[in-house]
Amino acid sequence: MSAAVEWTAEGGLLSEFLNQLQAADISLKRVRPHGDCLVGIVSAVDYRRVRPAARRTGTRVRIRRKRGMAFRLYRLRKRIGLVIGAVGAIALLLFFSTRIWAIVPSGLEQAETERALAVVADMGVAIGHPIHTLKPKEISIRALSQLNSVIALTINMDGCIAHVDMVADNTNHPLSQDITLSDLVATRDGLIVQTEIWQGTRLVKVGEGVTAGTLLASGATETTAGPLLGRAEGVVIARTERTLSVEVPLKQQHWQATGAPFTQTTLSLFSLPIPLSAQVALPSAYTQTVDRDFLTLDGLPLPLGICRRQITPLLPITVLYKPAEAEKMAAEQLAQQEQEELGEAVIEDKTISGKLVDGVYRVTAHYVCLENIAREVPVTVVKP
Amino acid sequence: MAMRVKKQLEHWLDLPKGSLTGESRLEIYAGRMAVMDGRCAVLTCEEDVVRLRTAGGVLCFRGRELRLSAFSANGATVEGRLCAVEFE
């Protein structure tokens, strides 16, 4: 913003003119002869004091050129639009710099990331949300309590960018690694056929029957110096009896797509949705697919893009199944349920029975299987 | 008297000459620039000669395309193609 004036001095005592300026404590720059004149540069503030020195030495001083932003702005002082534009730009900049405009997640897979972002969005980590109201540590703790598959979550603000760094729980161990005291208890009733306790003291024997909740192994180990508390780890295989049942009604209600799907396009500008297509009233039931196409800068999503929602109207229809069809569907559902619940067990015997009762086909399967019934539970020691 | 004491102090404390007395000091950079530190007055300012009056006498710079790139109460800087520097 420093302004300077390039001057030309001619006539009179030029050397004395320079000395007078020096005596007036005026700094000169680039003083050079130019024909019979002297040319130099002085700051705009000091230029007013140049003229008295020029008068005393009989020198004529003229402005050759004005330099600096101050002179340029002075020329534009009557253009109110520019002033308003500049003030508006600064105001917008200040306003936008106080809000979140990009969220960069890391550490999880796509589906889990979307779920985690939805959770933190409810707590304030969302596009357009003011930054000063955010409490990242508090949000991290609250979000972790809702996300079972995440063991660490931190929110770091980098200007208007919120970095959500997450660590997935890749351990199959049901307990946290920092637990130091635990016991093994039975998860269900069964007859023990094999035990393999790696750590802790075994409390049951092969051939013994146990009920759910029975202590199978203790983390305490007896030593000559007294009990040594620690973790109990191991596998207890028991013969268990399981029953799974599936019901398939012969009369079912389904949703069926009716009519042509339509698309609603919106321009998202700084989290403000601006409709680009005619807004049609949404049907009472519909499915939608959302396609977001946002601008990016160096891989960073910008708060400007197009959002397309393809909406398919649905209508409820009633389907009547034949008993044979219901039986087939029940068998498929039972196989799926069996895979989910008994996937890790060895099935020794399986008895399946199915019957049609009151328009519902019910399949019941009885299993005898071998499975690990040991579950590690943490132990809290209360000091007297 | 004071000047003599300052000179003695400079000598005893092994300080650069003129650091306490404020005497003019001249530094020349490769024949392209000469920096005069200390109060001086301009006697002549032309393209081939710049003459400055200093406490130690009149200092004359000879050369081509000479100019006073800076001139203030603290000193002066002469730039250009310096050929000779002499005290008159």
GROMACS .gro file of C-alpha atoms in nm, chain B residues 11-59:
model
   49
  395HIS     CA    1   4.060   0.049   2.012
  396TRP     CA    2   4.042  -0.117   2.356
  397LEU     CA    3   3.719  -0.300   2.288
  398ASP     CA    4   3.834  -0.400   1.938
  399LEU     CA    5   3.521  -0.255   1.783
  400PRO     CA    6   3.492  -0.168   1.413
  401LYS     CA    7   3.635   0.173   1.334
  402GLY     CA    8   3.369   0.442   1.345
  403SER     CA    9   3.116   0.233   1.532
  404LEU     CA   10   3.128   0.471   1.832
  405THR     CA   11   3.263   0.790   1.677
  406GLY     CA   12   3.011   0.790   1.393
  407GLU     CA   13   3.275   0.874   1.136
  408SER     CA   14   3.184   0.819   0.773
  409ARG     CA   15   3.244   0.470   0.637
  410LEU     CA   16   3.255   0.371   0.273
  411GLU     CA   17   3.186   0.024   0.135
  412ILE     CA   18   3.232  -0.057  -0.233
  413TYR     CA   19   3.065  -0.357  -0.395
  414ALA     CA   20   3.250  -0.482  -0.704
  415GLY     CA   21   3.267  -0.143  -0.874
  416ARG     CA   22   2.888  -0.135  -0.912
  417MET     CA   23   2.779   0.019  -0.587
  418ALA     CA   24   2.929   0.230  -0.310
  419VAL     CA   25   2.755   0.271   0.022
  420MET     CA   26   2.847   0.578   0.223
  421ASP     CA   27   2.750   0.540   0.589
  422GLY     CA   28   2.731   0.871   0.772
  423ARG     CA   29   2.610   1.222   0.712
  424CYS     CA   30   2.710   1.377   0.379
  425ALA     CA   31   2.597   1.645   0.137
  426VAL     CA   32   2.570   1.640  -0.240
  427LEU     CA   33   2.797   1.876  -0.428
  428THR     CA   34   2.753   1.735  -0.778
  429CYS     CA   35   2.518   1.474  -0.915
  430GLU     CA   36   2.587   1.401  -1.282
  431GLU     CA   37   2.601   1.087  -1.496
  432ASP     CA   38   2.981   1.066  -1.486
  433VAL     CA   39   3.062   1.222  -1.152
  434VAL     CA   40   2.901   1.232  -0.809
  435ARG     CA   41   3.069   1.442  -0.544
  436LEU     CA   42   2.977   1.415  -0.180
  437ARG     CA   43   3.098   1.632   0.103
  438THR     CA   44   3.179   1.421   0.408
  439ALA     CA   45   3.339   1.488   0.744
  440GLY     CA   46   3.666   1.359   0.604
  441GLY     CA   47   3.663   1.575   0.293
  442VAL     CA   48   3.505   1.579  -0.050
  443LEU     CA   49   3.455   1.229  -0.191
   0.00000   0.00000   0.00000
